[in-house]
XYZ file of C-alpha atoms in Angstrom:
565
model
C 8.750 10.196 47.282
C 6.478 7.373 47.510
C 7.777 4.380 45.754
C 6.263 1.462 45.100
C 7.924 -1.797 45.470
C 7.438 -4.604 42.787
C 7.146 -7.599 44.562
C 7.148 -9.972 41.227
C 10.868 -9.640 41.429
C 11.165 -11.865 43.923
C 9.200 -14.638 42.416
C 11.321 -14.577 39.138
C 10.161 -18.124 37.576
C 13.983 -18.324 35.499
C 16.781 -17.131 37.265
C 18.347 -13.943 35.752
C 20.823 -13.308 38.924
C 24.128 -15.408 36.997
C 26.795 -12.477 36.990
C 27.219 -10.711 33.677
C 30.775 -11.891 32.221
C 33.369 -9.832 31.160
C 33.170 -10.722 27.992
C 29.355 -9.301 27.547
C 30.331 -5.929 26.011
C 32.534 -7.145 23.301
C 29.807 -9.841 22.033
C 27.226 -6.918 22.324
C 29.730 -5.372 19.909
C 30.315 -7.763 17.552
C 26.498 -7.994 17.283
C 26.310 -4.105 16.711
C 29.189 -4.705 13.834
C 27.577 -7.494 12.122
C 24.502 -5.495 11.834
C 26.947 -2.492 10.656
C 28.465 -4.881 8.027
C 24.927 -6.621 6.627
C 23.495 -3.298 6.802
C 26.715 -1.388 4.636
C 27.266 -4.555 2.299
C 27.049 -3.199 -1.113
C 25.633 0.045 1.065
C 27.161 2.459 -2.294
C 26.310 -0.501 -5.165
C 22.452 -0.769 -4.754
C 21.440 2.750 -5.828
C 18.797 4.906 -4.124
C 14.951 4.323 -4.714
C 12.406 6.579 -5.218
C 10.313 5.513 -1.740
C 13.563 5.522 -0.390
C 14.249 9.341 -0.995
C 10.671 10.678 -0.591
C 11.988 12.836 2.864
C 15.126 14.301 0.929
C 13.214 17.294 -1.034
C 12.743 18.246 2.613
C 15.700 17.538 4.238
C 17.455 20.564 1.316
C 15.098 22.880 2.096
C 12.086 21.966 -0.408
C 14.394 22.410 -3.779
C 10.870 21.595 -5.454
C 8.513 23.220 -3.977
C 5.362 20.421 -5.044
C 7.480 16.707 -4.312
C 6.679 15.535 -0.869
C 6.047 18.561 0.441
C 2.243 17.593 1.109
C 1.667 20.230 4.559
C 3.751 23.044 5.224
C 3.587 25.382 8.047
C 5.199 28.604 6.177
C 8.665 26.707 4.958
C 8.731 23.888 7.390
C 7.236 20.762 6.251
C 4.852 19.312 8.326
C 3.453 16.020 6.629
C 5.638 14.403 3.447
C 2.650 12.379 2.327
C -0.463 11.476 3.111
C 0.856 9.851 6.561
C 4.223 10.576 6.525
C 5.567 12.951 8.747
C 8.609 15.564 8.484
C 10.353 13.851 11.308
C 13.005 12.106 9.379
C 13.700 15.279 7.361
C 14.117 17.773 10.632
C 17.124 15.195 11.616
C 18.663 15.137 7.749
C 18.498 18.705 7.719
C 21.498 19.220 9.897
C 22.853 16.097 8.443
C 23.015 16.931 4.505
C 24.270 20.403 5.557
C 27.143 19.021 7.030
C 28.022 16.044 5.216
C 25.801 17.117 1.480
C 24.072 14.159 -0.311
C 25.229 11.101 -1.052
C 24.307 7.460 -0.688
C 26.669 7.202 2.568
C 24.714 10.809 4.165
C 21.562 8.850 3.204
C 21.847 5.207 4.639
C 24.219 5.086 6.697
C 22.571 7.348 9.708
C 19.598 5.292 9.930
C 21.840 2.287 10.473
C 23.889 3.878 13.186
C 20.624 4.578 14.884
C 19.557 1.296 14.903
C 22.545 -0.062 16.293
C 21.606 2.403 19.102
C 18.477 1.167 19.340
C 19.580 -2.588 19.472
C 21.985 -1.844 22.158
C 19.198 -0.086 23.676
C 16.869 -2.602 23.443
C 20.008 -5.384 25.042
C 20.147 -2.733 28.335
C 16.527 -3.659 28.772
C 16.375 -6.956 28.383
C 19.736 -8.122 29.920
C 17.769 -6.227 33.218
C 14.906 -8.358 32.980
C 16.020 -11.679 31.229
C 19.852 -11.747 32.039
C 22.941 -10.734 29.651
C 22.428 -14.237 27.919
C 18.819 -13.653 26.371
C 19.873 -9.939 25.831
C 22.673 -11.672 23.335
C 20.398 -13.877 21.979
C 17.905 -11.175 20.934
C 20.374 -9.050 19.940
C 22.298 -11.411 17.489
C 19.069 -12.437 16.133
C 18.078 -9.082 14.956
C 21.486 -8.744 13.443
C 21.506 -11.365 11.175
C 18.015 -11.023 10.519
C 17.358 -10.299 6.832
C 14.313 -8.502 7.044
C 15.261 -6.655 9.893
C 18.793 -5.279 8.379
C 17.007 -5.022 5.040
C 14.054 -2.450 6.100
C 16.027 -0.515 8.224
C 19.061 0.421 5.607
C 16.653 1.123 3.374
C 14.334 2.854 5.814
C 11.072 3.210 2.849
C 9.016 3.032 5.823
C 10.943 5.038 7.425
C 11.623 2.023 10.131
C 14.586 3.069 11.974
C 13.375 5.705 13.460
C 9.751 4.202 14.460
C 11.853 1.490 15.841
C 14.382 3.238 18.159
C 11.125 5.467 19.573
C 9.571 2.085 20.532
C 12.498 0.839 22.312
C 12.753 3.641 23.916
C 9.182 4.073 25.130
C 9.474 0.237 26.478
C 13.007 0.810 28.418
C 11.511 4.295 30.038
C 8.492 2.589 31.347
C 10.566 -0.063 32.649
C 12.537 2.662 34.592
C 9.037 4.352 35.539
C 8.144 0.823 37.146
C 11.624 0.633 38.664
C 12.022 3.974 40.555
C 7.882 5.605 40.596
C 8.947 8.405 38.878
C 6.703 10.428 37.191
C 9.375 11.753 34.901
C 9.676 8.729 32.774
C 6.406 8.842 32.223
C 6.666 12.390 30.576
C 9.738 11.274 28.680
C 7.331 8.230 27.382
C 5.012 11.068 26.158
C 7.543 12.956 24.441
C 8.586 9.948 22.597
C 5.298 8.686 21.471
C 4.135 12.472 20.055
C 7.517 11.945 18.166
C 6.890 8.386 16.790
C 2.874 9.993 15.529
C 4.718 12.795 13.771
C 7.348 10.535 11.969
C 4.378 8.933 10.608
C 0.721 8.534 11.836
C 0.705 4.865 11.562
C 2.368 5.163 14.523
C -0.999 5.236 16.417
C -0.935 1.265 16.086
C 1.939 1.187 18.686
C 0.608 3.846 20.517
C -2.819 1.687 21.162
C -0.854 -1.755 21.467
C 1.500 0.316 24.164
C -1.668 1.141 26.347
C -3.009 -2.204 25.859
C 0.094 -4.169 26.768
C 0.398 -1.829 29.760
C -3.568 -2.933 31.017
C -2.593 -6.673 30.247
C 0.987 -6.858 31.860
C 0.853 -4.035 34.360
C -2.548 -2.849 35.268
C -2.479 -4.391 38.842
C 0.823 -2.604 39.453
C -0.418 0.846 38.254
C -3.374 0.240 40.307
C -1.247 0.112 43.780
C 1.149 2.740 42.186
C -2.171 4.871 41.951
C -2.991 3.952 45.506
C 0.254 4.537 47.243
C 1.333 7.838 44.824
C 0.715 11.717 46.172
C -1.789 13.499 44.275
C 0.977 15.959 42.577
C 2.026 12.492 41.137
C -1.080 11.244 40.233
C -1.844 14.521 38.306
C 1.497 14.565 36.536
C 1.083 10.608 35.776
C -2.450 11.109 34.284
C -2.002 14.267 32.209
C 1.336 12.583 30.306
C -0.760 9.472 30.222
C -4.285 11.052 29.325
C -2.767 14.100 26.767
C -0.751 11.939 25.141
C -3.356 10.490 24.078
C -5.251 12.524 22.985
C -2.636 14.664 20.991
C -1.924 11.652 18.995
C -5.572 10.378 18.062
C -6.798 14.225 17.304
C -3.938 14.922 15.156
C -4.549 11.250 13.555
C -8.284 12.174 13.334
C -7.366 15.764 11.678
C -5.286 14.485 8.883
C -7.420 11.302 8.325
C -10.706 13.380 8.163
C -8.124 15.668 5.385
C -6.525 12.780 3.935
C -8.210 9.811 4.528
C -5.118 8.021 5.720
C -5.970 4.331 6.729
C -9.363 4.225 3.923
C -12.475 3.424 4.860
C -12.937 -0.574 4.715
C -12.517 -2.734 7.482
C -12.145 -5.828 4.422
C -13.233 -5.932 0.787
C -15.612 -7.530 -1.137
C -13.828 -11.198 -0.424
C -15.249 -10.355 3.293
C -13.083 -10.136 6.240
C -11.396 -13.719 5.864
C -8.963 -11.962 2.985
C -7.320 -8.756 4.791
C -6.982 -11.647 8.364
C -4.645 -14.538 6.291
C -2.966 -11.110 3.955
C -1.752 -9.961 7.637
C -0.852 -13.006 9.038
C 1.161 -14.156 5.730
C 2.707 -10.978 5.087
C 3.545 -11.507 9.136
C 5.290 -14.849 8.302
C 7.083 -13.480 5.021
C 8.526 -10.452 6.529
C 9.771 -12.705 10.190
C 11.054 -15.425 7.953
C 12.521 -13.046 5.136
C 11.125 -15.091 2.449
C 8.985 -13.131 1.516
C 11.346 -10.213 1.296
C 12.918 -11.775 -0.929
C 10.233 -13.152 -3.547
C 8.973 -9.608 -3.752
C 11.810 -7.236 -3.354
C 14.637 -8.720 -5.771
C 11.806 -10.468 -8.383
C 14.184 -13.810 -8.109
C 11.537 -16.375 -8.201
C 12.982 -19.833 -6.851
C 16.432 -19.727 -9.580
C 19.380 -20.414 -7.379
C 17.281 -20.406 -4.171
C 16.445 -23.362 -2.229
C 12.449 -23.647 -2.367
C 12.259 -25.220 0.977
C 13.171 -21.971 2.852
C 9.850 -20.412 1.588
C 7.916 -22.774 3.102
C 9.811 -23.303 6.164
C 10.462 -19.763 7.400
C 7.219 -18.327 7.184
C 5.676 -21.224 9.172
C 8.396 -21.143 11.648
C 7.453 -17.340 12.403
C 4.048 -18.328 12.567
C 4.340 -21.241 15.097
C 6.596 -19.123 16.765
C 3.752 -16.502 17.506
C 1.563 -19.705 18.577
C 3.908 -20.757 20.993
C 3.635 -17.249 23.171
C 0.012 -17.084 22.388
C -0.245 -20.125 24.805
C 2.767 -19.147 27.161
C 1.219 -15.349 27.700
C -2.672 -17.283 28.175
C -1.220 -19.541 30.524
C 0.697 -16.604 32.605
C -2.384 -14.709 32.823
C -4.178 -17.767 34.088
C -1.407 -18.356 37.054
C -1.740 -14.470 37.761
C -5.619 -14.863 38.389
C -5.027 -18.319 39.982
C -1.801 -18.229 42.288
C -0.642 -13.975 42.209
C 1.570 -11.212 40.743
C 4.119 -12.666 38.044
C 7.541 -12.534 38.051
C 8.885 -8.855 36.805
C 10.181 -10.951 33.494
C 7.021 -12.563 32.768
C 5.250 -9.212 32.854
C 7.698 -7.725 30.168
C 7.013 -10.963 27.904
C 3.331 -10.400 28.214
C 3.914 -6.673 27.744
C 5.433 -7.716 24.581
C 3.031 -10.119 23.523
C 0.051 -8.019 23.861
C 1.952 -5.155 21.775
C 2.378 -8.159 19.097
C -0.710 -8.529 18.835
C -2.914 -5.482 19.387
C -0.363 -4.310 16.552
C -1.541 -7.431 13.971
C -5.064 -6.725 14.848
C -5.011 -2.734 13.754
C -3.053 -4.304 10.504
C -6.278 -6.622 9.937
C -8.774 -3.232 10.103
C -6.777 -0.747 8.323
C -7.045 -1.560 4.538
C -3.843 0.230 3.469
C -1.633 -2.046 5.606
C -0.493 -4.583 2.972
C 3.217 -4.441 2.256
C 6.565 -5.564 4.257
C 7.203 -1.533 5.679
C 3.899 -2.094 7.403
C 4.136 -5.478 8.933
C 7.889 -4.175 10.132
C 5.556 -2.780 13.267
C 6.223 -6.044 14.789
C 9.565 -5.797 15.578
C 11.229 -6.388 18.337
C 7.992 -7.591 19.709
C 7.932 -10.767 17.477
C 11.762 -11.514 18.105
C 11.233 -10.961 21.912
C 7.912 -13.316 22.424
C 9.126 -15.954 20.345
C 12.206 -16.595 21.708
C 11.131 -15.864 25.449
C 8.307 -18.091 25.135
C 10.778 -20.780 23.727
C 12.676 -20.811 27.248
C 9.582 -20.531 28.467
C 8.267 -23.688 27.429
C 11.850 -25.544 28.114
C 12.299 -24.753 31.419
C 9.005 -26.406 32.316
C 9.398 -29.520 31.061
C 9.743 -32.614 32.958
C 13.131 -34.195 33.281
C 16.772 -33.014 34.191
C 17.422 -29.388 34.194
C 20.461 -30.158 31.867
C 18.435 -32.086 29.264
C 15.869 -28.723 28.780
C 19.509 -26.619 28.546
C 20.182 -28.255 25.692
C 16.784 -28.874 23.978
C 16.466 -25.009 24.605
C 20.021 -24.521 22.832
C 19.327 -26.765 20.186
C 15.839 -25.153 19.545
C 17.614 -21.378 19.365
C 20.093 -23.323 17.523
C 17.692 -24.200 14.756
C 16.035 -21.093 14.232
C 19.286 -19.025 14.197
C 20.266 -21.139 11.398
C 17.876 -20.623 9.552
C 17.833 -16.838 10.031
C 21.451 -17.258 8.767
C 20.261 -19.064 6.029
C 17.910 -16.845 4.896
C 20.952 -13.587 5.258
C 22.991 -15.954 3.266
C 20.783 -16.219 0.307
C 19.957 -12.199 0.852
C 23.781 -11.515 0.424
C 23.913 -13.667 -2.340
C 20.719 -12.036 -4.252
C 22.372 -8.656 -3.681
C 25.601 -9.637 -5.605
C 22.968 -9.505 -8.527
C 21.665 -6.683 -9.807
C 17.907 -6.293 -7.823
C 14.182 -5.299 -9.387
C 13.589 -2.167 -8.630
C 16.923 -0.983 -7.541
C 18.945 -1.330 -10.634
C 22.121 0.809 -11.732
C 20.330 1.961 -14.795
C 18.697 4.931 -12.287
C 22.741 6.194 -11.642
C 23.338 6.150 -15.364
C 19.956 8.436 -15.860
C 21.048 10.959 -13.097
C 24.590 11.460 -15.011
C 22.534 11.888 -17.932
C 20.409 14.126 -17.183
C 22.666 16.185 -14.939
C 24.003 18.478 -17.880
C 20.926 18.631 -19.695
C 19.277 22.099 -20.640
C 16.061 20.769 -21.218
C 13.062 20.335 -19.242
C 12.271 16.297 -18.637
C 9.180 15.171 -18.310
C 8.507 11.982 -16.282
C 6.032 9.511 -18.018
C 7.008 5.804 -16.409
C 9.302 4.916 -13.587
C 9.876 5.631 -10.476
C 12.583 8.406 -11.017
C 11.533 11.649 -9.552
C 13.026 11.583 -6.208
C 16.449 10.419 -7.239
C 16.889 13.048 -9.971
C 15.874 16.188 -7.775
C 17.974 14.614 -4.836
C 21.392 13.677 -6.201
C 20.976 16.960 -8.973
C 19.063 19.391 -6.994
C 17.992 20.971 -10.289
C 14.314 21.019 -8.833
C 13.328 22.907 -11.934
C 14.278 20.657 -15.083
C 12.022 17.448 -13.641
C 8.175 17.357 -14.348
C 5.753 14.640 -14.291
C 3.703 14.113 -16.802
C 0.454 15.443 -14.672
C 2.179 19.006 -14.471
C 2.135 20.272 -18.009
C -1.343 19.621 -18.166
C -2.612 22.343 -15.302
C -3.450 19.344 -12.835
C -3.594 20.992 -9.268
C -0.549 18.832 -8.136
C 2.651 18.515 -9.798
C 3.186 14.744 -8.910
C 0.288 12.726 -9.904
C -0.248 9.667 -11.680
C -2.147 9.671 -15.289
C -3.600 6.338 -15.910
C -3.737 4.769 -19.674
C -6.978 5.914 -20.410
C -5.755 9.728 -20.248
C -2.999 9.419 -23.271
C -5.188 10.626 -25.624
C -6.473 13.601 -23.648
C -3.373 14.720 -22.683
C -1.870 14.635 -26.101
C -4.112 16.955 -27.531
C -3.364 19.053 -24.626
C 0.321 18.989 -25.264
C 0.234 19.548 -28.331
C -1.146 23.594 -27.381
C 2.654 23.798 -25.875
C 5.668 25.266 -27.276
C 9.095 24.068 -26.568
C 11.278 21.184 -26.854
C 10.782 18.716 -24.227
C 12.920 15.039 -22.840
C 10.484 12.296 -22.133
C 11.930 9.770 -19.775
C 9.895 6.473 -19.807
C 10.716 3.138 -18.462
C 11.526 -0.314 -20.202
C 11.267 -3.228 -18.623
C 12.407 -6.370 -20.566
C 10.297 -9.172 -19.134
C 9.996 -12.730 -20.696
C 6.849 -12.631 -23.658
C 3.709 -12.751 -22.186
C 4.388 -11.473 -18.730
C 3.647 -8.149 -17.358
C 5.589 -5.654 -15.862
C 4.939 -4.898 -12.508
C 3.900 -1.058 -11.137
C 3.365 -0.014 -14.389
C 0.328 2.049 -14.941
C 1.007 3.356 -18.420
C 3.696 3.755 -20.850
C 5.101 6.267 -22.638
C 4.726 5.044 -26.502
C 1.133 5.781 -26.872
C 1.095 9.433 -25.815
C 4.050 10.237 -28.304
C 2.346 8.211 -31.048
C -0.294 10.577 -31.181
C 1.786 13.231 -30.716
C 4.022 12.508 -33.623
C 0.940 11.878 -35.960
C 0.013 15.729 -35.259
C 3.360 16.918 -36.730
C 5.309 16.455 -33.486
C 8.896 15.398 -33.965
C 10.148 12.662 -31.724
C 13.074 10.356 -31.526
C 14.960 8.243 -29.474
C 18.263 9.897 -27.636
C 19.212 7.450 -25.057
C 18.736 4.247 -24.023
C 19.676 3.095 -20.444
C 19.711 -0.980 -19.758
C 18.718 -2.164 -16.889
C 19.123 -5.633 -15.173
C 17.403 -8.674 -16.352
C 14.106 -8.122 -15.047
C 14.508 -4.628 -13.670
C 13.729 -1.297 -14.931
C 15.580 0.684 -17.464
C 14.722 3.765 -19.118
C 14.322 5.478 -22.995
C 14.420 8.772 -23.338
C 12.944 10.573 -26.026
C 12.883 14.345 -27.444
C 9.979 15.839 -28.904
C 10.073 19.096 -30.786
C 8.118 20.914 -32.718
């Protein structure tokens, strides 16, 4: 075997050689159980969400036949959605059948994988940046809002999009380490894997080849060189038909489904989707905006300043390695090969941001589960360019040991800052996520009658934690429409009444009520369910109110409503 030596690691530019205490394992730990305990605070109080269930229907073996079952291969699911793939179901398969459904069956496997993936991701970087920085990036992710927020949720789904990344960047590291060609297969596998969990995915796929031309193209070059031509053939067809799998399956279902739209902008030019990116970029880094637009606070009982501050520290933050990567690739053309650490910052860098510029073109990519891409890249720039930057500057070596610990110092306090105000919004009772949903399952659970779903975002909840696929319609269904789960905008009521008036039978209405302040309107609401049974009742319909579920100030509740002939 012909390997090729890496000669950057003898020019390493911040010594990573100090010996790894004893002690590095148990504060790897305690990292891995903070994130346990953020991620399982209140894990059984906040209940489920309808985004958050949309793989469960095929996890059980397609209960309903029509929710989220968008492509199908006989009975296997193939795509959930639009873009979503059946990945996350094939692993809950296995899962509910051993453990059934329940909040704990739901959440809490996604945060055991990414506690795998974090100590992952600390393997990696304590072999290129030393056990220290691996602690650092490791403890920052923990106590990261955003971070523990999207993956114990997992709407996206994150988790698993996250640990496929870390482990597509640690098996390339081993490919560069040892030449062989293996890893390089294994890196295939993985990124088919991360396409099918959702074909978003492609973004990291083209940010992974681009960081690998900007960090390690001269070293695949003499690889190439020096390597058999067995190798060579075995390197280029995982490389090459990777590749191409992923884009022709991306091209298949977008050419079916139209997946990422068709504007690069919209009619406020290209200027609006660039700053949406980049703020939604600074939000979801500094958690702020997490919380303004997941728990529907406002500013009442949180300090204003940490909306301003966090998002601009995230954005100087991805400043700072803009000029530390430009100025690395400058001393590479000027002086020679980089240091083996350098290379995996730039790698990083370059993934950042090849992965914010396919954000700016695709017009879909607007909300926090999208910007989530970013990480660990973000966490892993910033705070390598940060000791970067430190351990250049003129004056004693001890002097930049402690600006650079008071700088991390800094910015981990305000990440706790911002987890301290998340824990605190979650002792309330959030938006969307509000117990009135539990009280609607027990409800409904006994119920003989078939329910038809008007407003709210109920759907997945009710067929997961019942499994009574066959009692839960929305409102789309009983009019013929060729899918069962479709939204009917305002202007339909009238339409659709007529039509359901031609139908026998006695039938619950579930709508939602939303008690906002007077004059403000409810958010995600495309219609409500008053006006349809007004017209219904003034054709001889009879309807009434039978329950009436509360929700949380601000959040969603639900009125239920029987109509008989």
């Amino acid at each position: 075997m012909h390997h090729v030596s890496d000669p950057a690691r003898s020019h390493a530019t911040v010594s990573v050689s100090s010996p790894q205490p004893a002690f590095y394992y148990l504060l790897l730990g305690l990292a891995a159980a903070i994130y346990l305990v953020f991620a399982c605070y209140r894990l059984t109080g906040i209940p489920l969400g309808y985004d958050e269930l949309l793989f469960c229907n095929a996890a059980l073996g397609g209960v309903d036949p029509d929710l989220f079952n968008f492509v199908k291969w006989g009975d296997v699911p193939i795509l959930l959605m639009d873009y979503i793939g059946a990945l996350k179901a094939w692993l809950y398969y296995p899962i509910f059948k051993l453990f059934g459904v329940s909040i704990w069956s739901i959440r809490l496997p996604m945060a055991l994988l990414t506690i795998g993936g974090l100590c992952w991701l600390a393997d990696l970087v304590r072999r290129e940046w030393g056990w220290l920085m691996a602690l650092v990036v490791v403890f920052f992710l923990a106590f990261d809002a955003s971070f523990v927020h999207y993956t114990r949720f997992d709407t996206g789904p994150n988790a698993i999009e996250l640990f496929l990344k870390i482990a597509s960047i640690a098996l390339w590291l081993r490919f560069v380490q040892t030449s062989r060609v293996r890893y390089v297969i294994w890196i295939g596998v993985v990124l088919l894997l991360g396409q099918f969990n959702k074909l978003n995915f492609i973004w990291y796929i083209n940010a992974f080849y681009v960081g690998l031309v900007v960090a390690y193209g001269r070293w695949a070059f003499d690889w190439w060189q020096q390597a058999r031509l067995a190798k060579r053939t075995q390197a280029l067809l995982a490389i090459g038909g990777t590749y191409l799998l992923a884009v022709a399956y991306l091209l298949v279902a977008n050419r079916l489904f139209d997946v990422f739209g068709q504007k690069i902008g919209n009619e406020k030019g290209l200027a609006e989707p660039f700053f949406r990116v980049f703020d939604l970029f600074g939000d979801v880094m500094g958690g702020s905006g997490l919380m303004v637009y997941t728990y529907w606070f406002g500013f009442g009982g949180w300090p204003q300043w940490l909306f301003s501050v966090q998002p601009i520290v995230a954005t100087l933050l991805l400043g700072t390695s803009v000029v530390v990567a430009g100025t690395l690739l400058l001393r590479a053309r000027l002086i020679g090969p980089l240091a083996a650490q350098d290379r995996l910052f730039l790698f990083s860098t370059a993934i950042l941001f090849a992965l914010l510029a396919q954000m700016f073109v695709t017009e879909r990519a607007r909300y926090g589960w999208h910007i989530f891409a970013v990480y660990p890249f973000a966490t892993l720039s910033g705070l390598y360019a940060i000791r970067w930057l430190w351990a250049r500057l003129p004056g004693p070596a001890t002097a930049s040991r402690i600006g650079m610990g008071l700088t991390v110092a800094g910015l981990f306090g305000l990440v706790l800052a911002t987890q301290f105000f998340m824990i605190k919004g979650l002792r309330r009772q959030p938006f969307l996520h509000g117990a009135a949903i539990n009280q609607l399952i027990e409800y409904a659970r006994p119920q003989n009658q078939k329910f038809v779903i008007v407003g709210g975002a109920c759907t997945t909840q009710l067929i997961t934690m019942t499994q009574q696929p066959d009692k839960y319609y929305e409102l789309a269904y009983l009019f013929n429409v060729t899918h069962k789960f479709l939204t009917i905008r305002a202007k339909d009521h009238a339409e659709f009444a007529q039509k359901f008036l031609a139908k026998p039978g006695e039938y619950l209405f579930i709508d939602t009520t939303n008690p906002m302040k007077p004059g403000e309107v409810a958010r995600f609401r495309d219609f409500y369910c008053r006006p349809f049974l007004d017209i219904v009742a003034e054709h001889g319909r009879q309807v009434e109110v039978v329950k009436e579920i509360d929700g949380p100030p601000g959040g969603d509740g639900y009125r239920i409503y029987r109509v008989r002939p």
